[in-house]
Short mmCIF file of C-alpha atoms in Angstrom, two decimals:
data_model
loop_
_atom_site.label_atom_id
_atom_site.label_comp_id
_atom_site.label_asym_id
_atom_site.label_seq_id
_atom_site.Cartn_x
_atom_site.Cartn_y
_atom_site.Cartn_z
CA MET A 1 -16.08 -11.75 15.45
CA LYS A 2 -14.58 -14.93 14.52
CA LYS A 3 -14.17 -16.81 11.72
CA TYR A 4 -17.37 -17.69 11.43
CA GLY A 5 -18.75 -14.77 12.33
CA LEU A 6 -17.17 -13.17 8.61
CA GLN A 7 -18.50 -16.16 6.87
CA LEU A 8 -22.39 -14.99 8.81
CA LEU A 9 -20.92 -11.15 7.30
CA LYS A 10 -19.68 -12.11 3.12
CA ILE A 11 -23.44 -13.64 3.56
CA CYS A 12 -25.51 -10.63 3.85
CA LEU A 13 -22.74 -8.97 1.62
CA ALA A 14 -23.46 -10.55 -1.08
CA SER A 15 -26.00 -8.60 -2.51
CA SER A 16 -24.48 -5.38 -2.99
CA LEU A 17 -21.19 -6.60 -3.87
CA LEU A 18 -22.82 -8.44 -7.05
CA LEU A 19 -24.29 -4.91 -7.96
CA LEU A 20 -20.19 -3.83 -6.94
CA SER A 21 -18.68 -5.61 -9.18
CA SER A 22 -20.40 -3.93 -12.10
CA PHE A 23 -17.77 -1.37 -11.79
CA SER A 24 -15.06 -3.85 -9.85
CA MET A 25 -11.81 -1.66 -8.86
CA TYR A 26 -9.70 -4.34 -10.41
CA PRO A 27 -5.93 -2.85 -12.07
CA PRO A 28 -6.25 -3.94 -15.92
CA GLY A 29 -3.37 -5.70 -17.88
CA PRO A 30 -0.88 -3.95 -19.34
CA ALA A 31 -3.03 -3.38 -22.67
CA GLU A 32 -5.32 -1.82 -21.12
CA ALA A 33 -3.29 0.20 -18.48
CA LYS A 34 -5.02 3.00 -16.15
CA SER A 35 -3.65 6.55 -16.03
CA SER A 36 -0.65 6.62 -14.26
CA GLN A 37 -1.11 7.15 -10.30
CA LYS A 38 0.68 9.48 -7.65
CA ALA A 39 -0.21 7.55 -4.50
CA THR A 40 0.62 8.71 -0.09
CA TRP A 41 1.06 7.08 2.08
CA PHE A 42 -1.26 8.01 5.27
CA TRP A 43 -0.44 6.75 8.66
CA GLU A 44 -1.99 9.21 10.95
CA THR A 45 -5.26 8.78 10.44
CA PRO A 46 -7.31 11.14 13.17
CA LEU A 47 -5.94 13.87 11.41
CA ILE A 48 -9.30 13.36 9.27
CA LYS A 49 -11.52 14.50 11.94
CA ASP A 50 -10.54 17.68 11.77
CA SER A 51 -7.90 18.13 8.40
CA THR A 52 -10.00 17.32 5.67
CA PRO A 53 -9.84 20.39 3.69
CA GLU A 54 -6.06 20.99 4.17
CA ILE A 55 -5.28 17.16 3.42
CA LEU A 56 -7.05 17.39 0.33
CA GLU A 57 -5.16 21.10 -0.49
CA PHE A 58 -2.25 19.29 -0.52
CA ALA A 59 -3.74 16.64 -2.51
CA ASN A 60 -5.18 18.89 -5.18
CA SER A 61 -2.11 21.04 -5.29
CA GLN A 62 0.52 17.13 -6.22
CA GLY A 63 -1.48 15.33 -8.39
CA ILE A 64 -2.91 13.18 -5.51
CA ASN A 65 -4.53 10.31 -6.94
CA VAL A 66 -4.52 8.07 -4.57
CA PHE A 67 -4.61 7.97 -0.88
CA TYR A 68 -3.71 4.49 1.60
CA LEU A 69 -5.39 5.15 4.48
CA GLN A 70 -4.36 3.18 7.51
CA MET A 71 -7.29 1.53 9.32
CA ASN A 72 -7.24 2.86 13.19
CA ARG A 73 -10.23 2.05 15.66
CA ASP A 74 -10.03 4.61 17.39
CA VAL A 75 -11.67 7.01 14.15
CA ARG A 76 -15.07 6.96 14.20
CA PRO A 77 -16.21 5.86 10.57
CA GLU A 78 -18.33 8.33 10.14
CA TYR A 79 -15.35 10.70 9.46
CA TYR A 80 -13.87 7.97 6.85
CA ARG A 81 -16.88 8.01 5.61
CA ASP A 82 -17.10 11.75 4.94
CA PHE A 83 -12.96 12.76 3.62
CA ILE A 84 -13.55 9.23 1.34
CA ARG A 85 -16.37 11.41 -0.01
CA LYS A 86 -15.12 14.54 -0.37
CA ALA A 87 -11.50 13.05 -2.20
CA GLY A 88 -13.96 11.12 -4.89
CA ARG A 89 -15.28 14.42 -5.82
CA GLN A 90 -11.19 15.46 -6.69
CA GLY A 91 -11.02 12.25 -8.33
CA ILE A 92 -8.86 10.63 -6.05
CA GLU A 93 -9.35 6.38 -4.28
CA VAL A 94 -8.74 6.01 -0.77
CA HIS A 95 -7.59 2.23 -0.49
CA VAL A 96 -7.34 1.63 2.61
CA LEU A 97 -4.70 0.42 5.19
CA GLY A 98 -2.62 -1.71 7.57
CA GLY A 99 0.02 -4.15 8.06
CA ALA A 100 3.88 -4.87 10.69
CA PRO A 101 6.10 -6.54 9.97
CA ASN A 102 4.48 -9.18 12.85
CA TRP A 103 1.39 -9.62 9.69
CA ALA A 104 4.25 -12.16 8.28
CA LEU A 105 3.29 -14.19 11.78
CA GLU A 106 1.02 -17.02 12.02
CA SER A 107 0.75 -15.75 15.64
CA GLU A 108 0.00 -12.85 14.82
CA ARG A 109 -2.62 -13.73 11.97
CA HIS A 110 -5.76 -12.87 14.33
CA ARG A 111 -4.51 -8.92 13.51
CA LEU A 112 -5.41 -9.69 9.59
CA GLU A 113 -8.30 -10.86 10.67
CA THR A 114 -9.92 -7.66 12.64
CA PHE A 115 -8.55 -5.53 9.56
CA ILE A 116 -10.60 -7.84 7.06
CA GLU A 117 -13.93 -8.22 8.81
CA TRP A 118 -13.34 -4.29 10.25
CA THR A 119 -13.09 -3.83 6.03
CA ALA A 120 -16.08 -6.08 5.77
CA GLU A 121 -17.62 -4.13 8.53
CA TYR A 122 -17.48 -0.54 6.87
CA GLN A 123 -18.41 -1.35 3.29
CA ALA A 124 -21.20 -2.86 4.16
CA ALA A 125 -22.00 0.25 6.12
CA ALA A 126 -21.16 3.23 4.15
CA ALA A 127 -22.90 4.42 0.92
CA PRO A 128 -21.33 3.59 -2.80
CA ASN A 129 -19.63 7.03 -2.48
CA GLU A 130 -17.96 6.63 0.80
CA ARG A 131 -16.09 3.09 0.21
CA PHE A 132 -13.03 1.81 0.33
CA THR A 133 -11.42 1.49 -3.25
CA GLY A 134 -8.74 -0.91 -2.45
CA ILE A 135 -6.53 -2.14 -0.29
CA HIS A 136 -2.16 -1.93 0.95
CA VAL A 137 -0.30 -3.58 2.87
CA ASP A 138 2.81 -3.06 4.28
CA ILE A 139 4.38 -6.14 5.92
CA GLU A 140 8.26 -6.27 6.21
CA PRO A 141 9.39 -9.44 8.82
CA HIS A 142 13.52 -9.15 7.27
CA VAL A 143 13.02 -6.62 10.54
CA LEU A 144 12.73 -9.07 12.63
CA GLY A 145 14.67 -11.42 14.28
CA GLU A 146 12.92 -14.45 13.29
CA TRP A 147 13.90 -14.14 9.53
CA ARG A 148 17.28 -13.98 9.96
CA THR A 149 17.03 -17.32 12.62
CA ASN A 150 14.33 -19.33 10.79
CA TYR A 151 14.02 -18.26 7.53
CA ASP A 152 12.10 -20.89 5.71
CA SER A 153 9.36 -20.87 8.48
CA VAL A 154 8.74 -17.27 8.34
CA VAL A 155 8.05 -16.96 4.59
CA ARG A 156 6.74 -20.14 4.71
CA GLN A 157 3.89 -18.41 7.45
CA TRP A 158 4.38 -14.89 6.12
CA GLN A 159 3.42 -16.95 2.57
CA ASN A 160 -0.23 -18.78 4.17
CA ASN A 161 -1.42 -14.60 5.90
CA VAL A 162 -0.72 -13.17 2.53
CA ARG A 163 -3.15 -15.61 0.90
CA TYR A 164 -5.38 -15.53 3.87
CA LEU A 165 -5.70 -11.93 2.68
CA VAL A 166 -5.95 -11.93 -1.38
CA ASP A 167 -8.98 -14.09 -0.03
CA GLY A 168 -10.48 -11.51 1.89
CA ALA A 169 -9.96 -9.07 -0.22
CA ARG A 170 -11.23 -11.21 -3.04
CA SER A 171 -14.27 -12.07 -0.74
CA LEU A 172 -15.12 -7.73 -0.57
CA ASN A 173 -14.57 -7.48 -4.48
CA LEU A 174 -11.44 -5.24 -3.54
CA PRO A 175 -8.11 -5.46 -5.12
CA ILE A 176 -5.30 -5.45 -3.83
CA ALA A 177 -2.21 -3.67 -3.32
CA SER A 178 1.66 -4.82 -0.88
CA ASP A 179 4.75 -2.43 -0.62
CA MET A 180 8.00 -4.60 -1.48
CA THR A 181 11.37 -4.15 -0.69
CA PHE A 182 13.46 -3.67 -4.17
CA TRP A 183 15.77 -6.11 -3.20
CA LEU A 184 13.50 -9.05 -2.29
CA HIS A 185 13.87 -9.94 -5.48
CA THR A 186 17.66 -12.21 -4.29
CA TYR A 187 15.15 -13.63 -1.87
CA LYS A 188 14.12 -17.39 -2.78
CA LEU A 189 11.13 -19.07 -1.63
CA PRO A 190 12.19 -22.35 1.21
CA ASP A 191 12.12 -24.52 -1.96
CA GLN A 192 14.10 -22.60 -4.28
CA SER A 193 11.58 -23.11 -7.64
CA ALA A 194 10.96 -19.22 -7.38
CA SER A 195 12.18 -15.65 -6.16
CA LEU A 196 10.07 -14.78 -2.59
CA SER A 197 9.64 -11.25 -4.68
CA SER A 198 7.87 -13.16 -7.89
CA TRP A 199 5.55 -15.32 -5.60
CA MET A 200 4.60 -12.33 -3.43
CA ILE A 201 3.91 -9.74 -6.82
CA GLN A 202 1.92 -13.73 -8.40
CA GLN A 203 -0.43 -12.78 -5.26
CA PHE A 204 -1.41 -9.55 -5.11
CA ASP A 205 -3.03 -7.88 -8.15
CA GLN A 206 -0.49 -4.75 -7.94
CA ILE A 207 3.20 -4.02 -5.41
CA VAL A 208 4.98 -1.15 -4.61
CA ILE A 209 8.31 -0.59 -4.73
CA MET A 210 10.49 0.45 -1.99
CA ALA A 211 13.29 1.81 -3.93
CA TYR A 212 14.39 4.45 -1.86
CA ARG A 213 17.58 6.74 -3.28
CA ASP A 214 17.30 10.32 -4.00
CA SER A 215 18.61 10.45 -8.02
CA ALA A 216 16.67 9.05 -10.63
CA GLN A 217 18.45 6.21 -11.99
CA GLN A 218 19.73 4.49 -8.70
CA ILE A 219 15.93 4.99 -8.23
CA TYR A 220 15.17 2.90 -11.07
CA ASN A 221 17.57 0.29 -11.11
CA LEU A 222 16.69 -0.40 -7.58
CA ALA A 223 13.53 -0.61 -8.94
CA ALA A 224 14.01 -2.42 -12.62
CA ALA A 225 14.12 -6.02 -11.65
CA GLU A 226 10.73 -6.14 -9.98
CA LEU A 227 9.99 -4.06 -12.69
CA ALA A 228 10.57 -6.94 -14.83
CA GLU A 229 8.31 -9.44 -13.14
CA ALA A 230 5.87 -7.47 -12.59
CA ASP A 231 5.65 -7.21 -16.33
CA LYS A 232 6.71 -11.03 -17.32
CA TYR A 233 2.82 -11.21 -14.72
CA GLY A 234 0.92 -8.58 -15.91
CA LYS A 235 0.89 -6.85 -12.76
CA GLU A 236 0.63 -3.32 -11.73
CA ALA A 237 4.01 -1.65 -9.73
CA LEU A 238 4.15 1.89 -8.35
CA ILE A 239 8.56 3.25 -7.29
CA ALA A 240 8.95 4.24 -3.98
CA VAL A 241 10.72 7.20 -2.67
CA GLU A 242 10.87 8.62 1.09
CA THR A 243 10.31 12.35 2.10
CA LYS A 244 11.43 11.29 5.50
CA SER A 245 14.59 11.57 7.67
CA SER A 246 16.68 9.11 7.51
CA ASN A 247 19.71 7.36 9.96
CA GLU A 248 20.60 5.33 6.80
CA GLY A 249 21.85 7.92 4.53
CA ASN A 250 21.33 11.12 3.30
CA TYR A 251 21.36 9.00 -0.05
CA VAL A 252 17.98 7.45 0.94
CA THR A 253 15.87 10.29 1.72
CA PHE A 254 14.94 13.10 -1.01
CA TYR A 255 14.95 15.06 3.17
CA GLU A 256 18.08 16.95 2.38
CA GLU A 257 16.89 17.94 -0.87
CA GLY A 258 13.46 19.22 -1.18
CA THR A 259 10.17 18.54 -3.31
CA ALA A 260 11.05 20.00 -6.06
CA PHE A 261 14.06 18.55 -6.54
CA MET A 262 12.22 15.54 -5.55
CA GLU A 263 9.89 16.57 -8.66
CA GLN A 264 12.34 16.83 -11.26
CA GLU A 265 14.27 13.29 -10.08
CA LEU A 266 10.57 11.70 -10.38
CA GLY A 267 10.09 12.97 -13.85
CA LYS A 268 12.98 11.24 -14.66
CA VAL A 269 11.60 7.52 -12.98
CA ASN A 270 9.19 7.71 -15.02
CA LYS A 271 10.54 8.37 -18.12
CA LEU A 272 13.49 5.57 -17.70
CA ALA A 273 10.06 3.40 -15.87
CA ALA A 274 8.12 4.32 -19.37
CA LYS A 275 9.30 0.77 -20.79
CA HIS A 276 7.67 -1.65 -18.83
CA ALA A 277 4.15 -2.54 -18.95
CA SER A 278 3.85 -2.95 -15.37
CA PHE A 279 5.02 0.41 -14.13
CA SER A 280 1.68 2.64 -13.28
CA GLY A 281 3.54 5.56 -11.90
CA ILE A 282 4.96 6.78 -7.89
CA ALA A 283 3.66 6.59 -4.90
CA ILE A 284 5.30 9.46 -2.27
CA HIS A 285 6.06 8.11 1.97
CA GLU A 286 4.59 9.47 3.21
CA TYR A 287 1.39 12.01 3.78
CA ARG A 288 2.64 14.07 7.41
CA ALA A 289 6.82 13.72 6.09
CA TRP A 290 5.87 15.03 2.69
CA LYS A 291 3.50 18.38 3.22
CA GLU A 292 6.47 19.17 5.94
CA LEU A 293 9.47 18.50 3.48
CA HIS A 294 7.03 20.86 0.96
CA ASP A 295 6.21 23.49 3.82
CA LEU A 296 9.55 24.52 4.07
CA ASP A 297 10.18 24.78 0.45
CA ARG A 298 8.23 27.27 0.46
#
């Protein structure tokens, strides 16, 4: 489906979206902050075909109330509908997840179009209690070679693609969140007018700051700059930690320490970050690694 087809789909969705707007999920401002979120990424979507009871049992035991569930066209919509409906009964939101480093490049815009169009078609066909309640993207162009050789061009393309995604989310009446590396505030826009992180924060409804360390003080220290920027712009921010094994060093992840120690440190993070109006909770990367680590601790 090309862009023209997407416009037709938007028109067809208009009446149902008006109904949805009565309980819009847009994040509130700091003065009316939502209860704390505990989120996790769910990249291996085929697991929902046969493992939904196990997934939701783990979610219940760990206090998970948001899943970032990857869009996978090889998984039939009925599996998504069943998972979202059952998750909703436990008070769990499910946000559609997509992204890759090259999603920052305009040459890959077709991938973004597919993502938004798939989400639009899914939402139109699903019952209200089977729909996604948010969009979540993970775009990290700093791993691309062009980031080092043609930074200004990459950032401008990234900005244009972010605008496209945000417009798509607005057309579907869904909030949109983005993962963010903790050091993004150290980079400037090509015109030097602001930090790259501040521009990104202003576009999205929520950010998830990837402050991957294994002690509370270090985690907070890494997240503090972006939290302050989110405070300034009245946006929500989660702090994310890692549970997968990392070749960057043991200090990056809780893989070595286990989940009991992680929960202890996350309790401290909650206290350290509570002074920020933007702080909205914790995200843990990612479901399968987290569960495997938890099972080892038993």
